[in-house]
């Protein structure tokens, strides 16, 4: 993990005055645990600032922070510092949907088109999608329309405004209700439905039904008016200055800002303690095991088991203590969040950070909550983390070799060879390194330290999945159990000669997004803006090739790894090849020209308004580029590894030394002219 800062700031504890004298000594073990973990995360896990709070039966009993609000001034995080909460926002749109159901405005089990008749798709099954399916991730939608959604100091509503028109030409990846797999678009549709039936904006709905009756003032959307200086500053590793404010303009799916204390108060609503806002019956309905309605991994002890909005309605390891725990995590580009609540005890914790990951925040929340439960006498002791031993290789039945073949997930294919009681796999779950797994019996293969086991499982839909059953060990923070389907076995897809030749010409080529606004945070780490075509056995970048210019999603993977699916569609415009995904164009690397190597040149945004990419070759590399940019435009520069070295919206220096083999991109409004000078 990259270290963003080596500075560790002791966390601050804020206890209500009425409790201070009595609680100070009592809370010390919890305070110490929170400080220890927060300091570790800030020091070692790319976090500049962190905030946390516990609410117990309506009272804040712990509130603190670590790191800095601003790393230059060394201003600390306070309880009033606001953060983006990412997908924790889904709990608000889910609760809002349940409020409408309570008021008999909607029925969550009637088709969505009953309330949002503008919603249409090129797949008749869309008529079966209900609000419940949107909340429990079982709608069958591809997943996420990310285009122009997360922007620097820009609250453009283009993503919201174009959502329905973009979906009108799209298909589903599975039957509605067949299985649950994480899906952002479902919550965007709920936002649109709420606006449709309420007759007011979603931001106004949130204020009217949540913030005002709860008497909270720090839960906002990018469209609200508030002091942006309250937002914790964010930092990107390869850029020195603080970034402009991050606006996640996908409000239902992940666009809210809040504080840890505000979030724990909202958890009171989700626990049914504000019946004038949300009834206990609705709160109880939201925590039911919705994941069991479709195909799912059979293991019960997990960090994923969806309810309505909730990531988990039986979060491990709390079940080991006979305690029901609910959790929701959230990530934007720069902000990360976790909200965990114990509804039967009415105790909640919220953890927010600038940098890092919701995984770290969720593990932090679990560790501190367990300490709190022990300190308050609700559990006797904290069970130690699971320990593991290196695997002992067993004789593998010959029939296990039949699982060899081509496997796929969203965006990738993977040939798996099961031979000699071994198989080799790439990075799994984002944290388990690529390594060899050995057969240990009972159909399982284990990794080198025994903490992760993989097996093959054929589900009732006829698909064979590679299942991962692992404990993610995050050094210095804790452990997270996780059971998921990582890959699915793909069927043979032979191609005719002409189709095969068309795709072989694209194999290994890069395509660059041209429809994304230059204010998009995706330009900071452009993996979403760059598609590399990898062709293997009739599949391309995880999609199934249909003809010379089309490949369609092949992934039908429950839980998490089937999310954010896409199709590939190629076309030629003005002699240049373009790739279209979700209605957004990507230009072939073959059409990207080198930056002019002379002393002065210009770059003009074309009439289409699409961004202009340029290669940095030997003629421009090593020279200092100075750009005079229009107020409506901007540019970014990357090195040969795709790491950003300069962005005109971050910092005030208009000059940058150009790296060999890198790229530059210029974007703005149609007709914008950039004056480029090289020295």
XYZ file of C-alpha atoms in Angstrom:
679
model
C 0.000 0.000 0.000
C 1.320 3.453 -0.842
C 2.041 5.712 2.089
C 0.512 9.172 1.566
C 1.884 10.725 4.724
C 4.054 9.664 7.644
C 2.512 12.211 9.965
C 0.305 10.738 12.667
C -1.985 13.097 14.562
C -3.475 11.863 17.834
C -7.244 11.584 17.548
C -9.450 14.016 19.430
C -12.147 12.803 21.787
C -15.269 14.883 22.198
C -17.730 13.834 24.912
C -20.869 15.788 25.785
C -20.263 17.973 28.836
C -22.933 16.210 30.916
C -21.086 12.904 30.499
C -17.495 14.126 30.530
C -16.548 13.463 34.144
C -18.275 10.083 34.360
C -17.398 8.834 30.904
C -13.794 10.003 30.528
C -12.249 7.092 32.379
C -14.847 4.581 31.210
C -14.307 5.357 27.542
C -10.503 5.213 27.652
C -10.174 1.674 26.186
C -12.483 2.587 23.309
C -10.768 5.917 22.801
C -7.382 4.218 22.814
C -8.491 1.613 20.286
C -9.956 4.253 17.976
C -6.832 6.416 18.222
C -4.541 3.456 17.594
C -6.390 2.285 14.484
C -6.996 5.772 13.090
C -3.331 6.673 13.494
C -2.314 3.464 11.707
C -4.684 4.101 8.802
C -3.504 7.701 8.416
C 0.145 6.672 8.583
C 0.095 3.657 6.276
C -3.009 3.567 4.098
C -3.099 6.766 2.037
C -5.450 8.717 4.307
C -4.971 12.442 4.967
C -7.895 12.866 7.360
C -10.295 10.618 9.231
C -13.380 11.128 11.410
C -15.444 8.736 13.516
C -18.319 8.753 15.993
C -20.353 6.323 18.084
C -23.955 6.917 19.085
C -25.471 4.821 21.864
C -29.241 5.149 22.415
C -29.323 8.636 20.988
C -26.186 9.967 22.720
C -22.803 10.582 21.122
C -20.350 8.682 23.316
C -17.271 8.875 21.115
C -16.361 11.462 18.501
C -12.889 11.923 17.155
C -10.562 12.325 14.235
C -7.038 11.767 12.995
C -4.853 13.328 10.344
C -5.542 16.762 8.915
C -8.348 18.747 7.369
C -5.590 20.593 5.471
C -2.079 19.148 5.290
C -0.509 22.534 4.550
C -1.950 24.519 7.454
C -2.053 21.390 9.657
C -5.635 22.282 10.578
C -7.109 19.242 12.340
C -10.220 17.264 11.560
C -13.067 18.385 13.822
C -16.521 16.934 14.438
C -17.921 19.527 11.985
C -15.633 18.575 9.087
C -17.711 17.173 6.226
C -16.770 14.278 3.936
C -18.300 12.663 0.892
C -20.039 9.489 2.073
C -20.171 7.718 -1.299
C -22.521 4.758 -1.418
C -23.693 5.243 2.156
C -25.946 7.701 0.276
C -27.865 4.627 -0.915
C -29.331 4.287 2.571
C -30.960 7.714 2.215
C -32.592 6.969 -1.134
C -33.698 3.562 0.168
C -35.212 5.100 3.294
C -36.871 7.770 1.136
C -38.398 5.013 -1.007
C -39.756 3.283 2.091
C -41.272 6.570 3.284
C -43.162 6.853 -0.004
C -44.326 3.261 0.423
C -45.553 4.001 3.954
C -47.513 6.956 2.586
C -49.073 4.652 -0.066
C -47.562 6.795 -2.816
C -45.773 3.728 -4.201
C -45.688 -0.028 -3.723
C -42.126 -1.357 -3.773
C -43.309 -4.598 -5.393
C -45.106 -3.008 -8.334
C -43.200 -2.336 -11.574
C -41.029 0.777 -11.558
C -42.745 1.973 -14.745
C -45.915 2.437 -12.672
C -44.214 5.446 -11.071
C -41.539 6.314 -13.628
C -43.234 5.736 -17.002
C -40.358 7.437 -18.860
C -38.123 4.475 -17.952
C -37.697 2.236 -20.994
C -35.117 -0.265 -22.207
C -34.507 -2.304 -25.347
C -35.371 -5.429 -23.375
C -38.970 -6.237 -22.497
C -37.891 -7.666 -19.147
C -37.363 -4.119 -17.860
C -41.123 -3.965 -17.228
C -40.654 -6.512 -14.422
C -38.186 -4.353 -12.439
C -39.590 -3.125 -9.119
C -38.285 -0.593 -6.555
C -37.498 -3.537 -4.266
C -35.191 -5.001 -6.932
C -33.419 -1.652 -7.235
C -32.807 -1.572 -3.476
C -31.614 -5.195 -3.210
C -29.446 -5.059 -6.362
C -31.424 -7.756 -8.240
C -32.798 -5.662 -11.130
C -30.552 -7.205 -13.802
C -29.256 -3.776 -14.882
C -25.678 -3.680 -16.138
C -24.560 -1.610 -13.169
C -23.222 1.923 -13.455
C -23.355 4.884 -15.797
C -20.280 6.721 -14.579
C -19.960 9.266 -17.393
C -19.491 12.860 -16.168
C -20.668 11.956 -12.697
C -17.816 12.791 -10.294
C -16.434 16.241 -11.030
C -13.974 18.766 -9.591
C -15.863 21.779 -8.213
C -18.584 21.212 -10.812
C -22.180 20.242 -10.010
C -23.239 19.624 -13.620
C -26.347 17.403 -13.650
C -25.685 15.881 -17.093
C -25.434 12.328 -15.733
C -28.780 12.670 -13.942
C -30.452 14.393 -16.887
C -29.351 11.845 -19.515
C -29.860 8.687 -17.463
C -33.188 7.598 -18.931
C -32.274 8.394 -22.535
C -29.053 6.377 -22.259
C -30.824 3.364 -20.768
C -33.494 3.365 -23.486
C -31.176 1.547 -25.922
C -29.721 -0.911 -23.414
C -30.501 -4.469 -22.354
C -30.466 -6.391 -19.076
C -27.781 -8.917 -18.169
C -30.152 -11.230 -16.290
C -33.797 -11.750 -15.446
C -35.013 -9.257 -12.829
C -34.878 -10.915 -9.418
C -32.635 -13.803 -10.552
C -29.726 -12.774 -8.340
C -28.292 -9.750 -6.565
C -25.099 -8.062 -7.768
C -24.037 -4.581 -6.734
C -25.656 -1.957 -8.972
C -25.362 1.836 -8.743
C -27.876 2.597 -11.495
C -30.723 1.127 -9.459
C -30.345 3.863 -6.874
C -30.141 6.538 -9.558
C -33.489 5.280 -10.836
C -34.896 5.472 -7.310
C -33.763 9.113 -7.155
C -35.588 9.834 -10.411
C -38.688 7.999 -9.177
C -38.732 10.019 -5.942
C -38.524 13.274 -7.883
C -41.287 12.114 -10.223
C -43.821 11.131 -7.564
C -42.981 13.855 -5.015
C -42.829 16.726 -7.484
C -39.728 18.194 -5.818
C -35.983 17.826 -6.338
C -34.231 15.000 -4.559
C -32.096 17.488 -2.601
C -35.245 19.205 -1.351
C -36.813 15.843 -0.472
C -33.798 14.943 1.681
C -33.913 18.248 3.520
C -37.669 18.126 4.063
C -37.894 14.492 5.193
C -34.547 13.930 6.925
C -32.315 16.899 7.726
C -35.028 19.278 8.969
C -36.919 16.856 11.234
C -33.635 15.380 12.503
C -32.273 18.906 13.084
C -28.951 18.167 11.366
C -27.128 20.781 9.310
C -24.142 18.977 7.785
C -25.794 16.460 5.454
C -25.878 17.998 1.987
C -25.750 17.270 -1.744
C -23.554 19.019 -4.342
C -26.659 20.947 -5.426
C -27.220 22.424 -1.951
C -25.890 25.784 -0.832
C -23.365 25.426 1.986
C -19.824 26.453 2.853
C -17.553 24.198 0.785
C -14.738 25.017 3.186
C -16.366 22.565 5.584
C -15.345 19.702 3.268
C -12.187 17.834 4.235
C -9.519 18.572 1.657
C -8.491 15.725 -0.624
C -5.094 14.887 -2.093
C -3.981 12.732 -4.994
C -0.626 10.971 -4.468
C 1.182 12.267 -7.578
C -0.139 15.847 -7.275
C 0.981 18.166 -4.458
C -1.852 20.708 -4.075
C -5.218 19.923 -2.516
C -7.847 19.093 -5.103
C -10.873 21.282 -5.781
C -14.033 20.073 -4.045
C -15.226 16.671 -5.238
C -18.845 16.651 -6.438
C -20.364 13.202 -6.895
C -23.353 14.221 -8.982
C -24.991 10.805 -8.670
C -26.961 11.733 -5.590
C -29.000 8.575 -5.079
C -26.066 6.241 -5.621
C -23.290 8.156 -3.900
C -23.508 11.946 -3.895
C -24.082 13.042 -0.296
C -21.733 14.818 2.103
C -22.058 14.410 5.854
C -20.234 14.093 9.163
C -19.757 11.022 11.316
C -22.075 12.428 13.995
C -24.798 13.225 11.453
C -24.542 9.711 10.051
C -24.918 8.057 13.435
C -28.035 10.159 13.964
C -29.361 8.976 10.601
C -28.712 5.431 11.813
C -31.311 6.163 14.490
C -33.804 6.621 11.654
C -32.696 3.332 10.086
C -33.140 1.623 13.454
C -36.750 2.828 13.660
C -36.163 5.343 16.445
C -37.669 8.230 14.474
C -41.080 6.713 13.686
C -42.365 10.110 12.536
C -39.756 9.836 9.749
C -39.515 6.077 9.114
C -41.625 3.462 10.869
C -40.131 0.583 12.825
C -41.849 -1.777 10.383
C -40.077 -0.185 7.420
C -36.748 -0.173 9.239
C -37.226 -3.861 10.002
C -38.162 -4.589 6.380
C -34.944 -2.960 5.171
C -32.823 -5.332 7.241
C -34.359 -8.572 5.950
C -32.051 -11.016 4.076
C -33.027 -9.990 0.551
C -29.946 -11.724 -0.879
C -31.557 -15.087 -0.189
C -34.235 -14.446 -2.815
C -31.871 -15.365 -5.650
C -28.574 -17.099 -6.452
C -25.959 -16.428 -3.772
C -22.904 -17.998 -2.159
C -24.113 -20.606 0.376
C -21.885 -19.526 3.286
C -23.638 -17.411 5.925
C -20.597 -15.875 7.645
C -19.726 -13.024 5.318
C -19.240 -9.288 4.885
C -21.823 -9.190 2.093
C -25.474 -10.190 2.523
C -27.769 -7.598 1.004
C -30.894 -6.133 2.521
C -32.717 -3.103 1.127
C -29.830 -0.698 0.637
C -27.615 -2.437 3.199
C -24.412 -4.192 2.080
C -24.801 -6.621 4.950
C -27.706 -7.428 7.247
C -25.691 -10.020 9.171
C -22.173 -8.633 9.238
C -19.407 -10.942 10.400
C -17.946 -11.282 12.974
C -20.851 -9.940 15.072
C -22.918 -13.051 14.475
C -20.246 -14.987 16.394
C -21.421 -13.065 19.479
C -25.123 -13.511 18.745
C -25.379 -9.863 17.688
C -27.098 -8.639 14.526
C -25.047 -5.986 12.725
C -25.877 -4.008 9.588
C -23.370 -2.136 7.475
C -23.056 0.056 4.397
C -19.784 1.138 2.858
C -19.140 3.928 0.396
C -16.372 5.055 -1.956
C -16.116 7.930 -4.401
C -12.746 8.714 -5.967
C -11.322 10.573 -2.974
C -13.771 10.022 -0.099
C -14.581 6.797 1.757
C -17.144 5.873 4.373
C -18.663 3.149 6.515
C -21.819 3.106 8.629
C -22.382 0.127 10.928
C -25.274 -0.251 13.349
C -26.423 -2.796 15.917
C -30.198 -2.280 15.790
C -31.056 -4.484 18.782
C -28.636 -2.537 21.002
C -29.254 0.820 19.287
C -25.526 1.466 18.885
C -24.036 2.863 15.668
C -20.637 3.914 14.408
C -19.716 6.015 11.370
C -16.197 6.275 9.949
C -15.298 8.770 7.196
C -11.998 9.476 5.478
C -10.232 11.479 2.825
C -8.227 8.829 0.976
C -8.072 5.154 1.876
C -10.933 2.717 1.325
C -14.345 1.820 2.716
C -12.863 -1.612 3.499
C -10.430 -0.044 5.967
C -13.214 2.066 7.466
C -15.518 -0.939 7.826
C -12.859 -3.009 9.576
C -12.050 -0.004 11.807
C -15.756 0.270 12.676
C -16.000 -3.423 13.585
C -12.874 -3.355 15.737
C -13.912 -0.249 17.659
C -17.497 -1.468 18.085
C -16.278 -4.748 19.570
C -14.096 -2.805 21.994
C -17.104 -0.671 22.873
C -19.314 -3.704 23.453
C -16.677 -5.206 25.747
C -16.176 -1.953 27.614
C -19.933 -1.560 28.193
C -20.330 -5.165 29.328
C -22.367 -6.393 26.360
C -19.767 -9.032 25.503
C -17.304 -10.679 27.864
C -14.270 -10.785 25.616
C -13.199 -10.134 22.047
C -12.478 -13.270 20.106
C -9.062 -13.325 18.418
C -8.738 -13.068 14.661
C -8.790 -16.322 12.735
C -5.355 -17.891 12.342
C -4.224 -20.067 9.483
C -1.492 -22.533 8.652
C 0.149 -23.237 5.306
C -1.816 -25.807 3.324
C -0.957 -29.482 3.193
C -1.291 -30.775 -0.326
C -3.651 -33.693 -0.829
C -4.175 -36.084 -3.708
C -6.532 -34.454 -6.199
C -9.267 -36.499 -7.856
C -8.732 -36.671 -11.616
C -12.211 -35.252 -12.285
C -11.114 -31.890 -10.808
C -9.117 -31.308 -13.996
C -12.413 -30.864 -15.841
C -12.669 -27.431 -14.245
C -9.799 -26.234 -16.432
C -10.882 -23.755 -19.071
C -11.490 -20.102 -19.830
C -13.066 -18.056 -17.053
C -14.298 -14.504 -17.105
C -15.324 -11.560 -14.980
C -16.278 -8.004 -15.915
C -13.415 -6.618 -17.998
C -11.176 -9.682 -18.074
C -10.790 -13.310 -19.054
C -8.564 -15.839 -17.327
C -7.388 -19.265 -18.534
C -7.334 -21.602 -15.519
C -5.426 -24.856 -15.643
C -6.096 -27.360 -12.867
C -3.224 -29.835 -12.961
C -1.135 -31.740 -10.489
C -3.261 -30.522 -7.593
C -2.436 -26.883 -8.284
C -3.754 -23.788 -10.009
C -2.446 -20.224 -10.281
C -4.655 -17.151 -9.857
C -4.162 -13.386 -10.165
C -4.920 -10.847 -7.409
C -8.267 -11.675 -5.788
C -10.595 -9.352 -3.832
C -8.140 -6.512 -4.468
C -5.939 -7.514 -1.522
C -4.922 -11.168 -1.965
C -1.716 -11.308 -4.053
C -1.368 -13.370 -7.225
C -0.098 -16.806 -6.259
C -0.380 -20.569 -6.520
C -3.198 -22.477 -4.794
C -2.801 -26.152 -3.864
C -5.452 -28.838 -3.485
C -6.199 -29.683 0.169
C -9.231 -31.957 -0.202
C -13.022 -31.539 -0.226
C -12.848 -29.667 -3.515
C -10.758 -26.786 -2.104
C -7.473 -25.196 -3.131
C -5.696 -22.962 -0.599
C -3.151 -20.183 -0.924
C 0.327 -20.167 0.595
C -0.673 -19.050 4.098
C -4.030 -20.838 4.185
C -6.121 -17.682 4.616
C -7.853 -18.008 1.253
C -9.569 -21.017 -0.271
C -10.998 -21.330 -3.767
C -13.356 -23.955 -5.123
C -15.588 -24.550 -8.117
C -19.337 -24.396 -7.673
C -22.075 -25.025 -10.224
C -25.179 -22.978 -9.461
C -28.808 -23.606 -10.397
C -28.458 -21.279 -13.417
C -26.051 -23.839 -14.902
C -22.996 -21.601 -14.527
C -19.838 -22.847 -12.823
C -18.225 -20.229 -10.587
C -14.798 -19.909 -9.021
C -15.658 -19.207 -5.382
C -13.355 -17.403 -2.955
C -13.693 -17.971 0.792
C -11.105 -15.792 2.477
C -10.144 -13.677 5.439
C -8.606 -10.430 4.248
C -5.850 -9.464 6.640
C -5.179 -5.723 6.742
C -1.954 -5.279 8.734
C -2.385 -3.175 11.833
C -6.156 -2.827 11.349
C -7.853 -6.193 11.408
C -9.474 -8.965 9.467
C -12.448 -9.109 7.118
C -14.159 -12.376 6.122
C -15.329 -12.475 2.530
C -17.066 -15.109 0.435
C -17.657 -14.203 -3.210
C -17.828 -15.637 -6.692
C -14.762 -14.252 -8.466
C -15.054 -15.728 -11.981
C -17.446 -17.798 -14.044
C -16.558 -20.520 -16.524
C -17.185 -19.334 -20.087
C -18.733 -21.350 -22.876
C -16.821 -21.899 -26.103
C -17.295 -19.088 -28.623
C -15.711 -20.027 -31.968
C -15.410 -17.168 -34.464
C -15.483 -17.190 -38.234
C -12.315 -16.089 -40.019
C -13.353 -12.509 -40.802
C -14.630 -11.794 -37.281
C -11.526 -13.316 -35.743
C -9.288 -11.200 -37.972
C -11.173 -7.982 -37.107
C -10.653 -8.519 -33.391
C -7.064 -9.686 -33.692
C -6.246 -6.285 -35.202
C -7.563 -4.631 -32.029
C -5.866 -6.988 -29.579
C -3.709 -4.998 -27.158
C -4.836 -1.607 -28.437
C -5.815 1.268 -26.137
C -8.906 3.416 -26.595
C -9.268 6.783 -24.870
C -12.524 8.376 -23.641
C -13.415 11.606 -25.433
C -16.840 12.451 -23.970
C -15.744 12.978 -20.358
C -15.606 16.575 -19.104
C -12.112 17.793 -18.269
C -13.379 18.513 -14.736
C -13.938 14.776 -14.167
C -11.964 13.169 -11.356
C -11.494 10.168 -13.628
C -8.691 12.117 -15.310
C -6.678 11.785 -12.093
C -6.455 8.023 -12.517
C -7.664 7.319 -16.028
C -8.198 3.555 -15.863
C -11.929 4.200 -16.364
C -11.120 6.495 -19.299
C -8.842 3.984 -21.013
C -10.018 0.646 -22.397
C -7.461 -1.909 -23.487
C -8.769 -4.673 -25.728
C -7.565 -8.137 -24.759
C -8.811 -10.889 -27.098
C -8.856 -14.529 -26.057
C -10.813 -17.536 -27.360
C -13.765 -15.574 -28.722
C -13.890 -13.044 -25.883
C -12.632 -9.462 -25.686
C -11.911 -7.717 -22.371
C -14.368 -10.048 -20.673
C -17.154 -9.605 -23.246
C -18.429 -12.227 -25.692
C -17.663 -11.406 -29.326
C -20.789 -11.403 -31.507
C -19.508 -10.076 -34.833
C -16.687 -7.986 -36.247
C -17.723 -4.849 -34.374
C -19.753 -6.019 -31.386
C -19.144 -7.879 -28.146
C -21.674 -8.184 -25.318
C -21.389 -8.674 -21.590
C -20.786 -12.288 -20.597
C -20.611 -11.883 -16.807
C -23.485 -13.131 -14.678
C -21.794 -13.187 -11.301
C -23.752 -12.580 -8.069
C -22.527 -10.531 -5.072
C -19.882 -8.055 -6.368
C -17.818 -9.230 -9.311
C -20.578 -9.047 -11.916
C -21.071 -5.322 -11.308
C -20.462 -2.504 -13.812
C -20.829 -4.690 -16.893
C -20.547 -3.265 -20.403
C -20.772 -4.057 -24.120
C -18.213 -3.114 -26.779
C -19.388 -1.481 -30.001
C -16.922 -0.345 -32.674
C -17.545 2.055 -35.543
C -15.588 4.195 -37.978
C -16.067 7.967 -38.157
C -14.059 10.139 -40.550
C -11.672 7.258 -41.125
C -10.978 6.797 -37.404
C -12.087 3.866 -35.277
C -14.128 4.556 -32.145
C -15.258 2.288 -29.339
C -18.624 3.094 -27.739
C -19.503 1.975 -24.205
C -22.671 3.121 -22.404
C -23.150 5.740 -25.121
C -19.679 7.238 -24.550
C -17.019 7.270 -27.272
C -13.387 6.155 -26.968
C -10.921 6.940 -29.765
C -8.386 4.370 -30.975
C -4.725 4.924 -30.143
C -4.098 4.724 -33.903
C -5.966 8.021 -34.324
C -4.105 9.816 -31.512
C -1.494 12.173 -32.966
C 1.727 13.299 -31.294
C 1.924 16.751 -29.717
C 3.543 19.153 -32.183
C 7.236 19.371 -31.387
C 7.724 22.948 -32.545
C 7.996 25.943 -30.256
C 4.357 27.026 -30.527
C 1.114 25.313 -31.489
C -2.577 25.316 -30.724
C -5.122 22.649 -29.868
C -8.800 23.283 -30.509
C -11.746 21.410 -29.046
C -13.754 20.212 -32.081
C -17.398 21.040 -32.786
C -18.376 17.721 -31.161
C -17.004 19.014 -27.852
C -14.948 15.846 -27.473
C -11.590 15.846 -25.697
C -8.361 15.796 -27.725
C -5.679 13.249 -26.750
C -2.036 13.596 -27.847
C 1.014 11.373 -27.572
C 4.255 12.693 -26.097
C 7.050 11.421 -28.334
C 10.780 12.141 -28.542
C 10.186 15.567 -30.092
C 8.277 16.852 -27.070
C 9.548 14.692 -24.194
C 11.761 16.429 -21.668
C 10.657 19.885 -22.744
C 8.670 22.309 -20.619
C 5.128 22.856 -21.860
C 3.302 26.060 -20.950
C -0.361 26.303 -21.849
C -2.626 29.310 -22.091
C -6.048 27.755 -21.555
C -9.546 29.248 -21.889
C -11.583 29.626 -18.701
C -13.910 26.836 -19.847
C -11.116 24.407 -20.670
C -8.350 22.409 -19.068
C -5.712 19.754 -19.678
C -3.881 16.876 -18.020
C -0.506 15.207 -18.600
C 0.460 11.578 -17.838
C 3.712 9.644 -17.799
C 4.326 6.407 -19.715
C 2.717 4.390 -16.905
C -0.481 6.436 -16.988
C 0.296 8.286 -13.743
C -0.892 11.876 -13.792
C 1.884 14.457 -13.431
C -0.131 17.641 -14.007
C -3.751 18.810 -14.152
C -4.620 22.413 -14.934
C -7.485 22.391 -12.425
C -5.134 21.341 -9.619
C -2.581 23.990 -8.681
C -1.697 27.228 -10.433
C 1.483 26.345 -12.356
C 0.694 26.453 -16.110
C 3.973 24.687 -16.957
C 4.949 21.016 -16.888
C 7.951 18.994 -18.031
C 6.653 16.453 -20.535
C 7.487 12.777 -19.858
C 8.732 10.438 -22.597
C 6.042 8.051 -23.799
C 3.296 9.849 -21.919
C 0.009 11.391 -22.997
C -1.723 14.754 -22.810
C -5.435 15.492 -23.057
C -7.182 18.819 -23.688
C -10.872 19.343 -23.011
C -13.474 22.065 -22.752
C -16.308 23.533 -24.757
C -16.542 23.258 -28.539
C -14.208 25.785 -30.137
C -12.007 26.296 -27.060
C -8.426 27.074 -28.148
C -5.322 26.114 -26.150
C -2.068 27.975 -26.918
C 0.836 25.603 -26.350
C 4.473 26.692 -25.960
C 7.432 24.301 -25.638
C 10.862 25.213 -24.307
